[in-house]
PDB file of N, CA and C in Angstrom:
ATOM      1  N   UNK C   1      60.747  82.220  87.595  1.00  0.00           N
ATOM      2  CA  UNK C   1      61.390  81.575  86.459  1.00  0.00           C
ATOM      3  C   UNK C   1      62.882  81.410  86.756  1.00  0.00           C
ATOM      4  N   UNK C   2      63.468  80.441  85.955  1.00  0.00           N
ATOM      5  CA  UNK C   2      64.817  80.002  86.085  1.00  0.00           C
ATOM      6  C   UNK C   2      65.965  81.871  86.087  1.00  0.00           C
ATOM      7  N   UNK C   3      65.000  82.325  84.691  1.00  0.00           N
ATOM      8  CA  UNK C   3      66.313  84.005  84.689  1.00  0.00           C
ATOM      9  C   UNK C   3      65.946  84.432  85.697  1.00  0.00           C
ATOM     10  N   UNK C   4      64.685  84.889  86.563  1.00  0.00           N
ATOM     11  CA  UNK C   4      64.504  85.820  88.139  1.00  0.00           C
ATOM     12  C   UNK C   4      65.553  85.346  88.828  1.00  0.00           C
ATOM     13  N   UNK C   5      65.421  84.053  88.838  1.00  0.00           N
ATOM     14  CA  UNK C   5      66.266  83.376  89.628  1.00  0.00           C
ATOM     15  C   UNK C   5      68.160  83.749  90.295  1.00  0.00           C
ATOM     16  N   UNK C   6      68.506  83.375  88.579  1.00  0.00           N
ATOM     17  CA  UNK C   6      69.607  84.055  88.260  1.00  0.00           C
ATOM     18  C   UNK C   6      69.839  85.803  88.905  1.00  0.00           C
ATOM     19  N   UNK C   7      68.413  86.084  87.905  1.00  0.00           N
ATOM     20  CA  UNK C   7      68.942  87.840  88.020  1.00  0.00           C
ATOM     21  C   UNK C   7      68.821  88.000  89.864  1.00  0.00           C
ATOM     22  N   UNK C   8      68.236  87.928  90.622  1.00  0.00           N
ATOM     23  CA  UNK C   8      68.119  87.451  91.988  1.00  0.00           C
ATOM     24  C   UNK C   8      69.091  87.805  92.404  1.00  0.00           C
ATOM     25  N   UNK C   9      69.393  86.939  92.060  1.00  0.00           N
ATOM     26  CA  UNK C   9      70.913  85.893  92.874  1.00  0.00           C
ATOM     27  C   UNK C   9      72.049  86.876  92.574  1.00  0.00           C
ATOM     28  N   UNK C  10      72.036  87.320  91.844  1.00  0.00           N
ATOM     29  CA  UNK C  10      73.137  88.173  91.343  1.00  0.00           C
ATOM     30  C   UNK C  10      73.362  89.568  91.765  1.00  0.00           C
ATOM     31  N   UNK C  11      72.066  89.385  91.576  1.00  0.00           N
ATOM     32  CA  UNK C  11      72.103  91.099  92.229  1.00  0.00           C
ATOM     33  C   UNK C  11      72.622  91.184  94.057  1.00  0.00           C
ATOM     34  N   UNK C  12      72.425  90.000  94.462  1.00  0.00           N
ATOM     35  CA  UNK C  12      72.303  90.003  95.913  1.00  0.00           C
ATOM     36  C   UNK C  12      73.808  89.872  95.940  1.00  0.00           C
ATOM     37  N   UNK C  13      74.308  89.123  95.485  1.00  0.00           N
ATOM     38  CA  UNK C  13      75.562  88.845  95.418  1.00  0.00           C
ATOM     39  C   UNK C  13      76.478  90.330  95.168  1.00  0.00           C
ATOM     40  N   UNK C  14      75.822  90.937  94.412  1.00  0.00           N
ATOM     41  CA  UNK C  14      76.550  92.105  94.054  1.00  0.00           C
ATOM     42  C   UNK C  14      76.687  93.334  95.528  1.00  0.00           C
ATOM     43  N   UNK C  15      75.268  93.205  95.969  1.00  0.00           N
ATOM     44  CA  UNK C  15      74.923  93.812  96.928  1.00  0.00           C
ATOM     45  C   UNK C  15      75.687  93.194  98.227  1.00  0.00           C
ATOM     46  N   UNK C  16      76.270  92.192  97.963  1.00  0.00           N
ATOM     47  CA  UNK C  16      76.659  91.887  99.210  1.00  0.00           C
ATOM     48  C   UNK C  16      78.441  92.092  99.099  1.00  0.00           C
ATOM     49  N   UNK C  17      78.529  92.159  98.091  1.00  0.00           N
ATOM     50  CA  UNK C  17      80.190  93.158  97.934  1.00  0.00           C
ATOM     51  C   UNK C  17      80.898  91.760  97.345  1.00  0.00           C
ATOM     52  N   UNK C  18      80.417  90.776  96.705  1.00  0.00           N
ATOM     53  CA  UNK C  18      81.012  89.852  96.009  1.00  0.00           C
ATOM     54  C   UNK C  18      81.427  90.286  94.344  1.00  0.00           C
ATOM     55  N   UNK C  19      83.080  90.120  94.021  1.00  0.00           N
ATOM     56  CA  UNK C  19      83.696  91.108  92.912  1.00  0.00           C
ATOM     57  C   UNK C  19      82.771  90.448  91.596  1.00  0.00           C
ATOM     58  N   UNK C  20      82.634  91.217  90.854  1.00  0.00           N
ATOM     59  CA  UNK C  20      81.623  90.748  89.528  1.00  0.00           C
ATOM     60  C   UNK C  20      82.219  89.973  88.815  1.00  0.00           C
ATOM     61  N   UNK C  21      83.423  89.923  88.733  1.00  0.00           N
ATOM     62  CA  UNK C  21      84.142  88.751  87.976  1.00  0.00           C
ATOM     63  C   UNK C  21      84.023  87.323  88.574  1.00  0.00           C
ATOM     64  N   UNK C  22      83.489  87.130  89.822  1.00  0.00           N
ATOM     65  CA  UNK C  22      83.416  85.748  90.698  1.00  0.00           C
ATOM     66  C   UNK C  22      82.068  85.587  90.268  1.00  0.00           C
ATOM     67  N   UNK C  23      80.978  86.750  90.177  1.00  0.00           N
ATOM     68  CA  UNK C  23      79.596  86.425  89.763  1.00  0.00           C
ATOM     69  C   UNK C  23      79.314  86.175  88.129  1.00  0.00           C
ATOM     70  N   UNK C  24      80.351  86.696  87.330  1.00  0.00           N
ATOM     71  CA  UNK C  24      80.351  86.313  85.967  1.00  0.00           C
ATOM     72  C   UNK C  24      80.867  84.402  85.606  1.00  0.00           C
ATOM     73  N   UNK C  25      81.521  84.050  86.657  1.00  0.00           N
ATOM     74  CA  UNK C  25      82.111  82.792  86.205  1.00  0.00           C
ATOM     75  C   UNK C  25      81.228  81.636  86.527  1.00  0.00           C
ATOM     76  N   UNK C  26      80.421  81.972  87.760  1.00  0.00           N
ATOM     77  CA  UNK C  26      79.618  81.567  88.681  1.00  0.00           C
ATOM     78  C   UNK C  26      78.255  81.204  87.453  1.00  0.00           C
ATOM     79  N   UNK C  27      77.905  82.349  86.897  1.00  0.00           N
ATOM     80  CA  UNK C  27      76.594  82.675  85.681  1.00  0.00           C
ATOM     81  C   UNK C  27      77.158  82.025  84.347  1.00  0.00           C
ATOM     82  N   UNK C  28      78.776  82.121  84.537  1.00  0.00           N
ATOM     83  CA  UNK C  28      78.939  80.997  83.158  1.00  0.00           C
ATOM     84  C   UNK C  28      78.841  81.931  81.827  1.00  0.00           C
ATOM     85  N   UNK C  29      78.797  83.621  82.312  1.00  0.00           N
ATOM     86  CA  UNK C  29      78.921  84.827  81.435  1.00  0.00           C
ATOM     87  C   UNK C  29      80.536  84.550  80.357  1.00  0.00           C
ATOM     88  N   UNK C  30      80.501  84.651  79.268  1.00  0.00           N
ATOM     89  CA  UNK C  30      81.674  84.866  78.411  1.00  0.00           C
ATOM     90  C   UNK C  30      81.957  86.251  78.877  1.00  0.00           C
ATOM     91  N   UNK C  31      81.352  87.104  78.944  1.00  0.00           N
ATOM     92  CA  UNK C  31      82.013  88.451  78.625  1.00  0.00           C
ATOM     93  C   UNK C  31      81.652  89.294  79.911  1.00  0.00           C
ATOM     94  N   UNK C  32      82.168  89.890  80.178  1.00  0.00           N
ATOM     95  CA  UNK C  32      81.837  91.034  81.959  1.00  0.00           C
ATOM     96  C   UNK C  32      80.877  91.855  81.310  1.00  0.00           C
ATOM     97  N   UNK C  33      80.772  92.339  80.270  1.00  0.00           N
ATOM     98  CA  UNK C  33      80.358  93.629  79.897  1.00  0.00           C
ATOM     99  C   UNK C  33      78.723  92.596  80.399  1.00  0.00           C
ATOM    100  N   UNK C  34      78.341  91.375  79.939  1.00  0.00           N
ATOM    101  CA  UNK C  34      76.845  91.034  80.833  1.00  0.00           C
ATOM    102  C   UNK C  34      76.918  90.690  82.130  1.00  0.00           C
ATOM    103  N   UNK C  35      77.801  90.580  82.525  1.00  0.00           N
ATOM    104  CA  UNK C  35      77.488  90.740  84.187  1.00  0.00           C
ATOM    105  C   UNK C  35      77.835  91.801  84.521  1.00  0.00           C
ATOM    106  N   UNK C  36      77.906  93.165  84.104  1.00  0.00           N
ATOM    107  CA  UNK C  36      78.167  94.164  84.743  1.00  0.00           C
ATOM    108  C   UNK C  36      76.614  94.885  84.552  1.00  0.00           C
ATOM    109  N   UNK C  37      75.572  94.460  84.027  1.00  0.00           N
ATOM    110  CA  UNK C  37      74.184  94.340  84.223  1.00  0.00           C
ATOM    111  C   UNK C  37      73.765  94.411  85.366  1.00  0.00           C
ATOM    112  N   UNK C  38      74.447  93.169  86.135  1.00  0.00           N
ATOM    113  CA  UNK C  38      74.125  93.441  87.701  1.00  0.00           C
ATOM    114  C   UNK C  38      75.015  94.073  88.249  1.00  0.00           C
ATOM    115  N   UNK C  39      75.672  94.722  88.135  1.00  0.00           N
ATOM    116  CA  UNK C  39      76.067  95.790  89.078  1.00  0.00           C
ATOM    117  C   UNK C  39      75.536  97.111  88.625  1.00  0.00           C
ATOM    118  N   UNK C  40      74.668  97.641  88.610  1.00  0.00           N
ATOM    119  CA  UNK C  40      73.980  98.758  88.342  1.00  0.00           C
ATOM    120  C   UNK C  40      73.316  98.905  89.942  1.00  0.00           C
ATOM    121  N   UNK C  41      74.155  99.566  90.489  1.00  0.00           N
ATOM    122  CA  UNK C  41      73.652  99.629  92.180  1.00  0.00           C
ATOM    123  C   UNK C  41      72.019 100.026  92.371  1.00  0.00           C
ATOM    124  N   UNK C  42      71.473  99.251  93.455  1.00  0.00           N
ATOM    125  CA  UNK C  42      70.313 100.154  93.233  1.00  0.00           C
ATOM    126  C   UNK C  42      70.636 101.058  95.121  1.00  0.00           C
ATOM    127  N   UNK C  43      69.049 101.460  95.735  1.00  0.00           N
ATOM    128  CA  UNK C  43      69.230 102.504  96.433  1.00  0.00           C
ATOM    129  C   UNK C  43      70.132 102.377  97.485  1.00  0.00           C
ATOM    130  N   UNK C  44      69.709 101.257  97.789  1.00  0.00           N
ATOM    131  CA  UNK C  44      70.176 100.796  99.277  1.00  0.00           C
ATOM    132  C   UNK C  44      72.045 100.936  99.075  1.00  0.00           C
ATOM    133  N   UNK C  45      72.439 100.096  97.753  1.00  0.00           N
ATOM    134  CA  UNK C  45      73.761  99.917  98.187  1.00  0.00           C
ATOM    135  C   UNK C  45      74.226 101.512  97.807  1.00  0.00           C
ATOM    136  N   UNK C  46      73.967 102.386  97.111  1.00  0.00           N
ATOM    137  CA  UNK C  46      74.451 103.809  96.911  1.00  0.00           C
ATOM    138  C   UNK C  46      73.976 103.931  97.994  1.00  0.00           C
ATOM    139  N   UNK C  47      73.375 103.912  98.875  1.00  0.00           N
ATOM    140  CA  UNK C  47      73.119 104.785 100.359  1.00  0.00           C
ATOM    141  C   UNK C  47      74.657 104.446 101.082  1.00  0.00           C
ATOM    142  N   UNK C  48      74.920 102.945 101.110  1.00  0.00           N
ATOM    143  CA  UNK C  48      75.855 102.574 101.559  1.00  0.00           C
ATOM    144  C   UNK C  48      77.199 102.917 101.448  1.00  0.00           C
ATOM    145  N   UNK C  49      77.670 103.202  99.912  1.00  0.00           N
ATOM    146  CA  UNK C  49      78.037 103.270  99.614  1.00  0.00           C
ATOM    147  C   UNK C  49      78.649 105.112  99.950  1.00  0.00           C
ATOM    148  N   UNK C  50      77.860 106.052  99.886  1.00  0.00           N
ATOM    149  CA  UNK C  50      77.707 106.871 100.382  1.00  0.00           C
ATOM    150  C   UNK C  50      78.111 107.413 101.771  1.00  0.00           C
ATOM    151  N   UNK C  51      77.611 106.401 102.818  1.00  0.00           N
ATOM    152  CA  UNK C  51      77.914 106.544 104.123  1.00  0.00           C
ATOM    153  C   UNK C  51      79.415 106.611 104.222  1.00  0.00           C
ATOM    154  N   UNK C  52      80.100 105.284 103.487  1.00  0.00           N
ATOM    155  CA  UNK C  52      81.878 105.068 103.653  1.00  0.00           C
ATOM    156  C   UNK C  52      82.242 106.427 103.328  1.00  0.00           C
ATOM    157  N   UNK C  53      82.045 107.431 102.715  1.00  0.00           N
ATOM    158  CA  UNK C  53      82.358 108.410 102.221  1.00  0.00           C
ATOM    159  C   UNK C  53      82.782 109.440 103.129  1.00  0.00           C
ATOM    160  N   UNK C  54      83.977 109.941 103.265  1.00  0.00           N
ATOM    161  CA  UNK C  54      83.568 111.705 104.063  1.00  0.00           C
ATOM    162  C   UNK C  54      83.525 112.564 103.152  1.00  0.00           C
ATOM    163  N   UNK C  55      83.222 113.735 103.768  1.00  0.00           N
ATOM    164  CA  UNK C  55      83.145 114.618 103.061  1.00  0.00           C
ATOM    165  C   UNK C  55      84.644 115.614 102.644  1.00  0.00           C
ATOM    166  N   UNK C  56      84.895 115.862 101.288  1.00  0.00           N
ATOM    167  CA  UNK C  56      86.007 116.452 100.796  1.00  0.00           C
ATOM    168  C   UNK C  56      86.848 117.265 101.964  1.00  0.00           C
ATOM    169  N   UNK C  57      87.751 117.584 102.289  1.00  0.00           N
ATOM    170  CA  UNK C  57      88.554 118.398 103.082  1.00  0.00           C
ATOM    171  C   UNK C  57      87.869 119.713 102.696  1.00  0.00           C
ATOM    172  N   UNK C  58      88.262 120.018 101.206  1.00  0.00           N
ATOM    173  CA  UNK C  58      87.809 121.305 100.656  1.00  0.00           C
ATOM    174  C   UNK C  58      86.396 122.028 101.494  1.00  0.00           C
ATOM    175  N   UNK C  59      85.486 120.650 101.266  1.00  0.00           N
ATOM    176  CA  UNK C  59      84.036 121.079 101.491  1.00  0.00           C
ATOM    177  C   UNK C  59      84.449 121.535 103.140  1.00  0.00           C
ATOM    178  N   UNK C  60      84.791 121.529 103.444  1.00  0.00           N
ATOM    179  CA  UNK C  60      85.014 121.487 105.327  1.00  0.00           C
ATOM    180  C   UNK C  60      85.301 122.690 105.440  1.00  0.00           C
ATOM    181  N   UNK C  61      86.257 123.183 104.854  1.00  0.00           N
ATOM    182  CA  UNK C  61      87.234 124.854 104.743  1.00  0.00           C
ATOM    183  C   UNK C  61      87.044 125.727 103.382  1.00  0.00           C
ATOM    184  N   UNK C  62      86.207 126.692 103.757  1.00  0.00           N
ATOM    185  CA  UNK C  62      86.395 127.321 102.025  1.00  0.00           C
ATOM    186  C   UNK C  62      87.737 127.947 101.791  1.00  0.00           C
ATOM    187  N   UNK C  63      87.889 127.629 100.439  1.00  0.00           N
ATOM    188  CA  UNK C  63      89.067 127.928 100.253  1.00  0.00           C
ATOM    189  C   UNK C  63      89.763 129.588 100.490  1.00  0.00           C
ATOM    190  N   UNK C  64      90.993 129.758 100.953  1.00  0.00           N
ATOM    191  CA  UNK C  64      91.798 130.434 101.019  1.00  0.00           C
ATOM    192  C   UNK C  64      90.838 131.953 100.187  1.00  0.00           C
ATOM    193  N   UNK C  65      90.978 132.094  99.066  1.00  0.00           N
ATOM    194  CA  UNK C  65      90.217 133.207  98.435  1.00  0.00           C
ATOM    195  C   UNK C  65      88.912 133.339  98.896  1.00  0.00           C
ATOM    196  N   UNK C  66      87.749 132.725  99.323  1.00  0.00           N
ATOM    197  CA  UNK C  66      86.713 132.705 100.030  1.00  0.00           C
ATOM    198  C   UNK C  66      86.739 133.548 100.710  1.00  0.00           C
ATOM    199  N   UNK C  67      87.956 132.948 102.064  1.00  0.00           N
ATOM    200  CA  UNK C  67      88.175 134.079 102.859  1.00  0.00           C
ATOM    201  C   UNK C  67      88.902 135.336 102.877  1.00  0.00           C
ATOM    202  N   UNK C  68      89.325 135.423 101.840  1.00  0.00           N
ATOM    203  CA  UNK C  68      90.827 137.153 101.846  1.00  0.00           C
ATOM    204  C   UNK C  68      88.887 138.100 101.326  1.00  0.00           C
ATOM    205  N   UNK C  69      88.478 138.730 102.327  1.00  0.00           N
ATOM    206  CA  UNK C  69      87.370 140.108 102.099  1.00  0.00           C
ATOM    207  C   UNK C  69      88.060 141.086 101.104  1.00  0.00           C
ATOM    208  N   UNK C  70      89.223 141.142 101.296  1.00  0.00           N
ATOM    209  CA  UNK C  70      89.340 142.364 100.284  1.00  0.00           C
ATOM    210  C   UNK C  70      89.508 142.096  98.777  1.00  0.00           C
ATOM    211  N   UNK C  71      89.729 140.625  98.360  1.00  0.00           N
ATOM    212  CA  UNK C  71      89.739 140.107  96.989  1.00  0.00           C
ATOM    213  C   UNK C  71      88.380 139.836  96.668  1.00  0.00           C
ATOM    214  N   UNK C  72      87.801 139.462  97.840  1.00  0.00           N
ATOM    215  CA  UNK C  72      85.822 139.067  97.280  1.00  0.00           C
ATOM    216  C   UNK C  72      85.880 140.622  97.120  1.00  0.00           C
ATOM    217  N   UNK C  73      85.726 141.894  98.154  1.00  0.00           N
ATOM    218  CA  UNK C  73      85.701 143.350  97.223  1.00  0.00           C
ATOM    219  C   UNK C  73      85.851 143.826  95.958  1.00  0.00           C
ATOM    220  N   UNK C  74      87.048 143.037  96.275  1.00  0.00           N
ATOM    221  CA  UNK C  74      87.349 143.807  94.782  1.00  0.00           C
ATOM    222  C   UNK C  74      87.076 142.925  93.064  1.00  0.00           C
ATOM    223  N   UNK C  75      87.058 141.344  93.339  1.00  0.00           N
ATOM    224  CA  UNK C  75      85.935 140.524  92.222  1.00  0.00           C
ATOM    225  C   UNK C  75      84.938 141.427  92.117  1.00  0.00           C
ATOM    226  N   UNK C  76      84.079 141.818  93.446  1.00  0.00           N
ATOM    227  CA  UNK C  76      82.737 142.442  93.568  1.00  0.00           C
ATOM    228  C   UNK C  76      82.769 143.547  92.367  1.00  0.00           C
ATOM    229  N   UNK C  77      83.684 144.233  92.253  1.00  0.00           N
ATOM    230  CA  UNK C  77      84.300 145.752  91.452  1.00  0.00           C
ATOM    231  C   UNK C  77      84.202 145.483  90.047  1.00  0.00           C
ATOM    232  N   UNK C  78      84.508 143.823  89.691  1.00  0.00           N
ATOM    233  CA  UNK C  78      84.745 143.697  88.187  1.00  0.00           C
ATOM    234  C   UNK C  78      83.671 143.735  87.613  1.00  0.00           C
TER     235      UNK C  78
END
């Protein structure tokens, strides 16, 4: 149907990293809040999305108190 069509198209567009405001003008949307419909990522682009990611510094090094043994002791005490 003519909406698959649309919804399709949009989504691909979204998926392909085109800004939602170019796909709202494109659809002839008055308002973003309905083209932000299609941007509801699905798996693939959160995988992607994901990958760009590193991981926190934090997560890499536990923090400072982690390591002092004699303050984990003595938390242990409370």
């Amino acid at each position: 149907t003519p909406h698959s069509f649309r919804h399709a198209t949009a989504v691909h567009l979204v998926s392909a990293g085109v800004d939602v405001t170019v796909i709202r003008s494109w659809l002839g949307h008055v308002s973003l809040d309905t083209t932000n419909h299609y941007a509801r990522a699905n798996l693939e682009t959160k995988r992607k999305a994901l990958e760009q990611v590193s991981a926190p510094e934090s997560a890499r090094h536990p923090p400072s108190w982690k390591r002092d043994t004699s303050l984990l002791a003595w938390l242990d005490t409370l």
